[in-house]
mmCIF file of C-alpha atoms in Angstrom:
data_model
loop_
_atom_site.group_PDB
_atom_site.id
_atom_site.type_symbol
_atom_site.label_atom_id
_atom_site.label_comp_id
_atom_site.label_asym_id
_atom_site.label_seq_id
_atom_site.Cartn_x
_atom_site.Cartn_y
_atom_site.Cartn_z
ATOM 1 C CA MET A 1 73.217 39.496 53.372
ATOM 2 C CA THR A 2 69.764 39.846 54.886
ATOM 3 C CA MET A 3 68.589 37.472 57.538
ATOM 4 C CA PRO A 4 65.510 35.896 57.053
ATOM 5 C CA GLU A 5 62.535 36.920 59.098
ATOM 6 C CA PRO A 6 61.410 34.396 62.106
ATOM 7 C CA ARG A 7 58.067 33.136 62.130
ATOM 8 C CA LEU A 8 55.528 35.173 63.659
ATOM 9 C CA THR A 9 54.133 32.343 65.962
ATOM 10 C CA SER A 10 57.910 31.865 67.094
ATOM 11 C CA LEU A 11 57.908 35.188 68.474
ATOM 12 C CA ALA A 12 54.849 34.910 70.936
ATOM 13 C CA HIS A 13 54.601 32.218 73.812
ATOM 14 C CA GLY A 14 50.666 31.857 73.082
ATOM 15 C CA GLY A 15 48.373 32.744 69.803
ATOM 16 C CA GLY A 16 45.054 33.796 69.141
ATOM 17 C CA CYS A 17 42.261 33.394 71.964
ATOM 18 C CA GLY A 18 44.465 31.097 73.828
ATOM 19 C CA CYS A 19 46.451 33.693 74.870
ATOM 20 C CA LYS A 20 43.418 35.038 77.548
ATOM 21 C CA LEU A 21 44.037 34.614 81.346
ATOM 22 C CA ALA A 22 42.574 31.648 82.540
ATOM 23 C CA PRO A 23 38.992 32.381 84.126
ATOM 24 C CA ALA A 24 39.961 31.760 87.521
ATOM 25 C CA VAL A 25 43.066 34.040 87.085
ATOM 26 C CA LEU A 26 40.711 36.709 85.771
ATOM 27 C CA GLN A 27 38.190 36.298 88.059
ATOM 28 C CA ASP A 28 41.031 36.578 91.000
ATOM 29 C CA ILE A 29 42.103 39.651 89.709
ATOM 30 C CA LEU A 30 38.732 41.567 89.060
ATOM 31 C CA LYS A 31 37.219 40.674 92.377
ATOM 32 C CA GLY A 32 39.847 43.440 94.081
ATOM 33 C CA MET A 33 38.444 45.848 91.626
ATOM 34 C CA PRO A 34 36.291 48.481 93.222
ATOM 35 C CA LEU A 35 32.481 48.628 92.586
ATOM 36 C CA ALA A 36 31.653 51.284 89.780
ATOM 37 C CA ALA A 37 29.644 54.060 90.593
ATOM 38 C CA PRO A 38 25.825 53.712 89.267
ATOM 39 C CA PHE A 39 25.490 55.328 85.930
ATOM 40 C CA ALA A 40 22.327 55.349 84.684
ATOM 41 C CA ASP A 41 23.286 54.916 81.343
ATOM 42 C CA LEU A 42 25.165 52.204 81.697
ATOM 43 C CA MET A 43 23.193 49.718 80.367
ATOM 44 C CA VAL A 44 25.888 46.640 80.585
ATOM 45 C CA GLY A 45 28.800 46.563 82.221
ATOM 46 C CA THR A 46 30.897 43.879 83.825
ATOM 47 C CA GLU A 47 28.249 42.178 85.789
ATOM 48 C CA THR A 48 27.744 39.012 83.485
ATOM 49 C CA SER A 49 31.167 38.908 81.641
ATOM 50 C CA ASP A 50 29.207 40.160 78.940
ATOM 51 C CA ASP A 51 31.128 40.627 75.398
ATOM 52 C CA ALA A 52 31.086 44.550 75.661
ATOM 53 C CA ALA A 53 30.127 47.460 77.514
ATOM 54 C CA VAL A 54 26.951 49.221 76.441
ATOM 55 C CA TRP A 55 26.192 52.954 77.153
ATOM 56 C CA ARG A 56 22.992 54.460 76.381
ATOM 57 C CA LEU A 57 23.458 57.846 74.393
ATOM 58 C CA ASN A 58 19.521 58.427 73.776
ATOM 59 C CA ASP A 59 15.971 57.149 72.815
ATOM 60 C CA SER A 60 17.157 55.564 69.862
ATOM 61 C CA GLN A 61 21.024 54.798 70.084
ATOM 62 C CA ALA A 62 23.060 52.819 72.372
ATOM 63 C CA LEU A 63 27.297 52.784 72.034
ATOM 64 C CA VAL A 64 28.704 49.342 71.786
ATOM 65 C CA ALA A 65 32.302 49.505 73.083
ATOM 66 C CA THR A 66 34.945 46.638 73.206
ATOM 67 C CA THR A 67 38.639 45.968 72.442
ATOM 68 C CA ASP A 68 40.114 42.684 71.780
ATOM 69 C CA PHE A 69 44.049 41.646 70.875
ATOM 70 C CA PHE A 70 46.363 38.977 70.817
ATOM 71 C CA MET A 71 49.552 37.386 69.669
ATOM 72 C CA PRO A 72 49.927 35.583 66.117
ATOM 73 C CA VAL A 73 47.951 32.126 65.680
ATOM 74 C CA VAL A 74 49.446 31.808 62.113
ATOM 75 C CA ASP A 75 52.772 33.075 60.379
ATOM 76 C CA ASP A 76 51.090 34.929 57.276
ATOM 77 C CA PRO A 77 51.182 38.620 58.482
ATOM 78 C CA PHE A 78 47.796 39.487 56.750
ATOM 79 C CA ASP A 79 46.064 36.415 57.876
ATOM 80 C CA PHE A 80 47.053 37.058 61.414
ATOM 81 C CA GLY A 81 45.629 40.592 60.623
ATOM 82 C CA ARG A 82 42.528 39.420 59.347
ATOM 83 C CA ILE A 83 41.857 36.981 62.083
ATOM 84 C CA ALA A 84 42.613 39.499 65.137
ATOM 85 C CA ALA A 85 40.088 42.305 63.491
ATOM 86 C CA THR A 86 37.479 39.768 62.683
ATOM 87 C CA ASN A 87 37.571 38.478 66.237
ATOM 88 C CA ALA A 88 37.632 42.321 67.844
ATOM 89 C CA LEU A 89 34.519 43.033 65.800
ATOM 90 C CA SER A 90 32.715 39.750 67.012
ATOM 91 C CA ASP A 91 31.842 41.422 70.378
ATOM 92 C CA VAL A 92 30.080 43.782 68.941
ATOM 93 C CA TYR A 93 27.995 41.505 66.471
ATOM 94 C CA ALA A 94 27.441 39.492 69.653
ATOM 95 C CA MET A 95 25.292 42.548 71.316
ATOM 96 C CA GLY A 96 23.243 42.801 68.283
ATOM 97 C CA ALA A 97 25.400 46.178 67.289
ATOM 98 C CA THR A 98 26.173 47.526 63.791
ATOM 99 C CA PRO A 99 29.874 48.559 64.038
ATOM 100 C CA ILE A 100 30.964 52.113 62.957
ATOM 101 C CA PHE A 101 34.269 52.458 63.364
ATOM 102 C CA ALA A 102 37.392 50.784 64.560
ATOM 103 C CA LEU A 103 41.103 51.865 66.551
ATOM 104 C CA ALA A 104 44.151 49.856 65.845
ATOM 105 C CA ILE A 105 46.062 48.223 69.007
ATOM 106 C CA VAL A 106 49.632 47.488 67.682
ATOM 107 C CA GLY A 107 52.508 46.243 69.410
ATOM 108 C CA MET A 108 55.347 45.126 67.613
ATOM 109 C CA PRO A 109 59.239 43.792 68.116
ATOM 110 C CA VAL A 110 60.483 46.317 65.664
ATOM 111 C CA GLN A 111 63.976 44.764 66.093
ATOM 112 C CA SER A 112 62.423 41.426 64.660
ATOM 113 C CA LEU A 113 59.954 42.052 61.842
ATOM 114 C CA SER A 114 60.497 44.272 59.001
ATOM 115 C CA VAL A 115 58.051 47.502 58.131
ATOM 116 C CA ASP A 116 56.751 45.504 55.577
ATOM 117 C CA THR A 117 55.397 42.673 57.732
ATOM 118 C CA ILE A 118 53.947 44.794 60.261
ATOM 119 C CA GLY A 119 52.174 46.560 57.449
ATOM 120 C CA ARG A 120 50.836 43.572 56.201
ATOM 121 C CA ILE A 121 49.334 43.151 59.827
ATOM 122 C CA LEU A 122 47.623 46.079 59.668
ATOM 123 C CA GLN A 123 46.476 45.706 56.285
ATOM 124 C CA GLY A 124 44.858 42.535 56.862
ATOM 125 C CA GLY A 125 42.823 44.005 59.660
ATOM 126 C CA ALA A 126 41.597 47.080 57.726
ATOM 127 C CA SER A 127 40.642 44.773 55.101
ATOM 128 C CA VAL A 128 38.431 43.110 57.119
ATOM 129 C CA CYS A 129 36.661 46.309 58.432
ATOM 130 C CA ALA A 130 36.497 47.335 55.088
ATOM 131 C CA THR A 131 34.559 44.371 54.488
ATOM 132 C CA ALA A 132 32.387 45.117 57.556
ATOM 133 C CA GLY A 133 32.041 48.528 56.058
ATOM 134 C CA ILE A 134 34.012 50.699 58.591
ATOM 135 C CA PRO A 135 37.178 52.402 58.947
ATOM 136 C CA VAL A 136 39.969 52.045 61.123
ATOM 137 C CA ALA A 137 40.237 55.250 62.496
ATOM 138 C CA GLY A 138 43.216 55.625 64.492
ATOM 139 C CA GLY A 139 44.897 53.758 67.034
ATOM 140 C CA HIS A 140 48.127 53.280 69.195
ATOM 141 C CA SER A 141 51.194 51.621 68.646
ATOM 142 C CA ILE A 142 54.231 50.432 70.953
ATOM 143 C CA ASP A 143 57.601 48.854 70.821
ATOM 144 C CA SER A 144 56.815 45.116 72.068
ATOM 145 C CA VAL A 145 58.558 42.133 73.269
ATOM 146 C CA GLU A 146 55.978 40.134 71.329
ATOM 147 C CA PRO A 147 53.821 40.924 68.380
ATOM 148 C CA ILE A 148 50.291 41.974 69.321
ATOM 149 C CA TYR A 149 47.455 43.388 67.212
ATOM 150 C CA GLY A 150 43.819 44.034 67.731
ATOM 151 C CA LEU A 151 41.249 46.656 67.581
ATOM 152 C CA VAL A 152 38.826 48.757 69.751
ATOM 153 C CA ALA A 153 35.697 48.531 68.009
ATOM 154 C CA LEU A 154 32.469 50.445 68.434
ATOM 155 C CA GLY A 155 28.888 50.252 67.207
ATOM 156 C CA LEU A 156 25.583 51.309 67.481
ATOM 157 C CA VAL A 157 22.572 49.625 68.460
ATOM 158 C CA HIS A 158 18.876 50.566 69.283
ATOM 159 C CA PRO A 159 18.860 50.410 73.345
ATOM 160 C CA ASP A 160 15.789 48.268 73.368
ATOM 161 C CA GLN A 161 17.223 45.620 70.729
ATOM 162 C CA VAL A 162 20.759 45.336 72.873
ATOM 163 C CA LEU A 163 21.361 41.512 72.926
ATOM 164 C CA THR A 164 23.333 40.357 76.105
ATOM 165 C CA ASN A 165 24.326 36.951 77.763
ATOM 166 C CA ARG A 166 21.793 37.097 80.284
ATOM 167 C CA GLY A 167 18.321 36.617 78.768
ATOM 168 C CA ALA A 168 17.954 33.012 78.290
ATOM 169 C CA ARG A 169 14.930 31.107 79.395
ATOM 170 C CA ALA A 170 13.746 27.710 80.199
ATOM 171 C CA GLY A 171 13.028 26.010 77.093
ATOM 172 C CA ASP A 172 15.343 27.954 74.684
ATOM 173 C CA VAL A 173 17.271 26.123 71.875
ATOM 174 C CA LEU A 174 20.553 26.866 71.985
ATOM 175 C CA ILE A 175 22.217 27.490 68.176
ATOM 176 C CA LEU A 176 26.093 27.739 67.530
ATOM 177 C CA THR A 177 27.097 29.343 64.179
ATOM 178 C CA LYS A 178 30.465 27.893 63.631
ATOM 179 C CA ALA A 179 32.031 24.567 64.255
ATOM 180 C CA LEU A 180 34.559 24.056 66.893
ATOM 181 C CA GLY A 181 38.323 23.158 66.740
ATOM 182 C CA VAL A 182 40.070 26.198 66.141
ATOM 183 C CA GLY A 183 42.465 25.951 68.959
ATOM 184 C CA VAL A 184 43.388 22.321 67.965
ATOM 185 C CA LEU A 185 44.308 23.077 64.438
ATOM 186 C CA SER A 186 46.164 26.485 65.444
ATOM 187 C CA ALA A 187 48.201 24.117 67.858
ATOM 188 C CA ALA A 188 48.670 21.560 64.801
ATOM 189 C CA PHE A 189 49.887 24.203 63.206
ATOM 190 C CA LYS A 190 52.378 25.388 65.543
ATOM 191 C CA GLN A 191 53.688 21.859 65.552
ATOM 192 C CA GLY A 192 54.299 21.760 61.809
ATOM 193 C CA ARG A 193 51.449 18.980 61.762
ATOM 194 C CA LEU A 194 48.358 21.022 59.801
ATOM 195 C CA ASP A 195 48.097 20.048 56.011
ATOM 196 C CA ALA A 196 46.771 22.586 53.434
ATOM 197 C CA ALA A 197 43.055 21.832 53.798
ATOM 198 C CA GLY A 198 43.323 22.070 57.658
ATOM 199 C CA TYR A 199 44.762 25.556 57.019
ATOM 200 C CA ALA A 200 42.388 26.298 54.933
ATOM 201 C CA ALA A 201 39.573 25.497 57.350
ATOM 202 C CA LEU A 202 41.327 27.210 59.770
ATOM 203 C CA ILE A 203 41.509 30.587 57.882
ATOM 204 C CA ALA A 204 38.132 30.530 56.673
ATOM 205 C CA SER A 205 36.441 29.864 60.062
ATOM 206 C CA THR A 206 38.179 32.483 61.843
ATOM 207 C CA THR A 207 38.086 35.439 59.103
ATOM 208 C CA LYS A 208 34.198 34.992 58.767
ATOM 209 C CA LEU A 209 32.680 37.900 60.516
ATOM 210 C CA ASN A 210 29.777 37.369 62.875
ATOM 211 C CA ALA A 211 27.724 39.946 61.011
ATOM 212 C CA LEU A 212 24.816 37.665 61.553
ATOM 213 C CA GLY A 213 24.270 39.546 65.179
ATOM 214 C CA ALA A 214 23.505 42.615 63.810
ATOM 215 C CA LYS A 215 20.399 41.038 62.102
ATOM 216 C CA LEU A 216 19.259 39.149 65.259
ATOM 217 C CA ALA A 217 18.627 42.646 67.102
ATOM 218 C CA GLY A 218 14.996 42.677 67.861
ATOM 219 C CA ARG A 219 14.344 39.415 66.204
ATOM 220 C CA THR A 220 11.619 37.455 67.827
ATOM 221 C CA GLY A 221 12.461 34.782 70.042
ATOM 222 C CA VAL A 222 16.121 35.592 70.561
ATOM 223 C CA HIS A 223 16.647 35.945 73.660
ATOM 224 C CA ALA A 224 20.364 35.568 74.516
ATOM 225 C CA VAL A 225 23.827 35.641 72.348
ATOM 226 C CA THR A 226 27.437 35.460 73.144
ATOM 227 C CA ASP A 227 30.528 34.689 71.011
ATOM 228 C CA VAL A 228 32.414 31.458 71.942
ATOM 229 C CA THR A 229 36.168 32.933 72.112
ATOM 230 C CA GLY A 230 39.043 31.969 74.563
ATOM 231 C CA PHE A 231 37.028 30.073 76.921
ATOM 232 C CA GLY A 232 35.717 27.313 74.877
ATOM 233 C CA LEU A 233 32.161 26.398 74.214
ATOM 234 C CA LEU A 234 31.629 25.307 77.995
ATOM 235 C CA GLY A 235 33.165 28.396 79.581
ATOM 236 C CA HIS A 236 31.118 30.769 77.670
ATOM 237 C CA ALA A 237 27.756 28.606 77.904
ATOM 238 C CA LEU A 238 28.605 28.836 81.755
ATOM 239 C CA GLU A 239 28.475 32.481 81.665
ATOM 240 C CA MET A 240 25.343 32.712 80.036
ATOM 241 C CA ALA A 241 24.033 30.112 82.420
ATOM 242 C CA ARG A 242 25.318 32.098 85.340
ATOM 243 C CA GLY A 243 23.688 35.568 83.303
ATOM 244 C CA SER A 244 20.403 34.085 82.881
ATOM 245 C CA GLY A 245 20.401 31.955 86.337
ATOM 246 C CA MET A 246 19.633 28.991 84.308
ATOM 247 C CA THR A 247 21.161 25.456 83.308
ATOM 248 C CA VAL A 248 22.498 25.228 80.149
ATOM 249 C CA GLU A 249 22.665 21.752 78.572
ATOM 250 C CA VAL A 250 25.331 21.089 75.668
ATOM 251 C CA THR A 251 25.872 18.254 73.485
ATOM 252 C CA ALA A 252 28.841 16.019 73.675
ATOM 253 C CA GLY A 253 29.290 16.012 70.098
ATOM 254 C CA PRO A 254 29.046 19.362 68.574
ATOM 255 C CA PRO A 255 30.315 20.037 64.904
ATOM 256 C CA LEU A 256 33.469 20.189 64.455
ATOM 257 C CA LEU A 257 35.964 21.433 61.905
ATOM 258 C CA ASP A 258 37.408 19.220 59.335
ATOM 259 C CA GLY A 259 40.259 17.301 60.379
ATOM 260 C CA VAL A 260 39.884 18.399 64.441
ATOM 261 C CA GLU A 261 38.295 14.913 65.294
ATOM 262 C CA SER A 262 41.529 12.942 64.201
ATOM 263 C CA LEU A 263 44.346 15.436 65.750
ATOM 264 C CA ALA A 264 42.206 15.107 68.998
ATOM 265 C CA VAL A 265 41.962 11.463 69.226
ATOM 266 C CA ALA A 266 45.192 11.598 68.487
ATOM 267 C CA GLY A 267 46.018 13.549 71.877
ATOM 268 C CA LEU A 268 46.724 17.200 70.331
ATOM 269 C CA ARG A 269 45.436 19.815 72.863
ATOM 270 C CA THR A 270 46.149 23.144 73.682
ATOM 271 C CA GLY A 271 47.192 24.224 77.032
ATOM 272 C CA ALA A 272 44.545 26.598 77.296
ATOM 273 C CA SER A 273 41.976 23.905 77.156
ATOM 274 C CA GLY A 274 43.502 22.352 80.352
ATOM 275 C CA ARG A 275 43.209 25.867 82.217
ATOM 276 C CA ASN A 276 39.930 26.456 80.909
ATOM 277 C CA ARG A 277 38.619 23.132 82.544
ATOM 278 C CA ASP A 278 40.534 23.527 85.975
ATOM 279 C CA SER A 279 39.079 26.829 86.138
ATOM 280 C CA TYR A 280 35.391 25.938 85.239
ATOM 281 C CA GLY A 281 35.108 22.222 85.643
ATOM 282 C CA ALA A 282 33.619 22.398 88.973
ATOM 283 C CA SER A 283 30.634 24.088 87.452
ATOM 284 C CA ILE A 284 30.216 21.848 84.562
ATOM 285 C CA ASP A 285 28.544 18.178 85.043
ATOM 286 C CA LEU A 286 29.904 15.504 82.758
ATOM 287 C CA PRO A 287 28.362 12.206 81.767
ATOM 288 C CA ALA A 288 29.799 9.398 82.529
ATOM 289 C CA GLY A 289 32.375 7.611 80.253
ATOM 290 C CA LEU A 290 33.010 10.823 78.187
ATOM 291 C CA PRO A 291 36.268 10.509 76.223
ATOM 292 C CA ALA A 292 38.653 13.094 77.193
ATOM 293 C CA TRP A 293 39.267 13.977 73.975
ATOM 294 C CA ARG A 294 35.807 15.302 73.773
ATOM 295 C CA THR A 295 36.335 17.348 76.989
ATOM 296 C CA ASP A 296 39.137 18.822 75.367
ATOM 297 C CA LEU A 297 37.127 19.857 72.382
ATOM 298 C CA LEU A 298 34.573 21.668 74.927
ATOM 299 C CA THR A 299 36.866 23.451 76.452
ATOM 300 C CA ASP A 300 39.278 24.480 73.098
ATOM 301 C CA PRO A 301 39.651 28.149 73.267
ATOM 302 C CA GLN A 302 37.889 29.486 70.187
ATOM 303 C CA THR A 303 39.724 32.334 68.339
ATOM 304 C CA SER A 304 37.006 34.279 66.494
ATOM 305 C CA GLY A 305 34.699 31.661 67.345
ATOM 306 C CA GLY A 306 30.817 31.507 66.687
ATOM 307 C CA LEU A 307 27.807 33.068 68.242
ATOM 308 C CA LEU A 308 25.981 31.048 70.753
ATOM 309 C CA ILE A 309 22.422 31.913 70.634
ATOM 310 C CA ALA A 310 19.726 31.012 72.947
ATOM 311 C CA VAL A 311 16.381 30.984 71.179
ATOM 312 C CA ALA A 312 12.971 30.004 71.342
ATOM 313 C CA PRO A 313 12.121 26.548 70.204
ATOM 314 C CA GLY A 314 9.342 27.501 67.772
ATOM 315 C CA GLU A 315 11.798 30.020 66.207
ATOM 316 C CA ALA A 316 15.047 27.775 65.825
ATOM 317 C CA ASP A 317 14.286 26.333 62.402
ATOM 318 C CA ALA A 318 14.120 29.992 60.822
ATOM 319 C CA LEU A 319 17.061 31.108 62.558
ATOM 320 C CA LEU A 320 18.998 28.419 61.365
ATOM 321 C CA ASP A 321 17.599 28.905 57.682
ATOM 322 C CA LEU A 322 19.191 32.627 58.516
ATOM 323 C CA ALA A 323 22.209 31.703 59.444
ATOM 324 C CA ARG A 324 23.060 29.354 56.823
ATOM 325 C CA ALA A 325 21.718 31.970 54.158
ATOM 326 C CA GLU A 326 24.203 34.080 55.798
ATOM 327 C CA GLY A 327 27.039 31.616 54.730
ATOM 328 C CA PHE A 328 27.404 29.630 58.294
ATOM 329 C CA ASP A 329 26.804 26.450 56.596
ATOM 330 C CA ARG A 330 27.955 24.342 59.917
ATOM 331 C CA ALA A 331 25.328 26.079 62.285
ATOM 332 C CA ALA A 332 23.775 23.760 64.366
ATOM 333 C CA VAL A 333 21.619 22.821 67.453
ATOM 334 C CA VAL A 334 24.254 22.369 70.281
ATOM 335 C CA GLY A 335 21.932 22.174 73.504
ATOM 336 C CA ARG A 336 19.214 23.814 75.254
ATOM 337 C CA VAL A 337 17.995 25.732 78.075
ATOM 338 C CA VAL A 338 16.300 24.429 81.074
ATOM 339 C CA ASP A 339 15.155 25.208 84.631
ATOM 340 C CA GLY A 340 17.887 24.428 87.412
ATOM 341 C CA PRO A 341 20.933 26.231 89.084
ATOM 342 C CA ALA A 342 23.386 28.481 87.339
ATOM 343 C CA ARG A 343 25.625 25.231 85.793
ATOM 344 C CA VAL A 344 26.330 23.311 82.531
ATOM 345 C CA ARG A 345 25.553 19.728 82.115
ATOM 346 C CA VAL A 346 26.985 18.229 79.063
ATOM 347 C CA VAL A 347 24.919 15.606 77.678
ATOM 348 C CA ALA A 348 25.661 12.480 75.368
#
């Protein structure tokens, strides 16, 4: 008698971008790394915790390189592969680049999962890459205690049109292209508290490619871009604030995925949300009386989240129209950039 396979999420201690090391832990690790020697063609490195590395190839091309992988956030293997691949490609798009190919990163507990299940994970990732118009041209696999899947993703952009998290200017409007709450929905899923509508919202958001980013390269008024993933909206806004040397104001009530508010009000939160707040909370100013559940959502880890875009106020409406035309129907203004120290201020 063949034993049923375990749920994918039961094999992992965390899932999605909630697996990321807490920002404070990551900073402690990286501060011991030796400084890289100067390389004239390295346009973007680790200086401002940007989404990808950028290397100038010639006067008209720069190579964008990134890697991203994590443990399952859902049990369906095809959906897991789709989510992980969408998330990995997001970093290329956030730099304004167009992907050219990907390599698969595969770590699987081969004693627990069938070849068919593992194959479905890879097929899910390959389907997303096909939608993006690129091949999965290779990769590497290992026998792992927990299931891990992701991509090395490479893209190209003109050197003069690279988007970074460090160009925001005072007066810029902040636009977020996807609603928040992926972490809460994924936690509800693991606890058996997510209904069919909530699962559909989770999958729709996490498998929506941020291909809009490639259309922002060279666009008038777009000054800074990052994607919102494991550190939550406040964490990635803080990276933009530090990279730009500005204060970033974020609304306390950004758009939320359907069903998220009721779950959050009922007390559902992720462990990563608390770790995020503990890591960077000293650089966040919160308004008096802000309900704890709202703060939790602002630090909620977003697996395959949206793009956070700093754009000149006169171009904001046109950018919102573009985002919505590209299928980001929940795109909205979530804040602004002002003169001040490199901090984030939450405004009611």
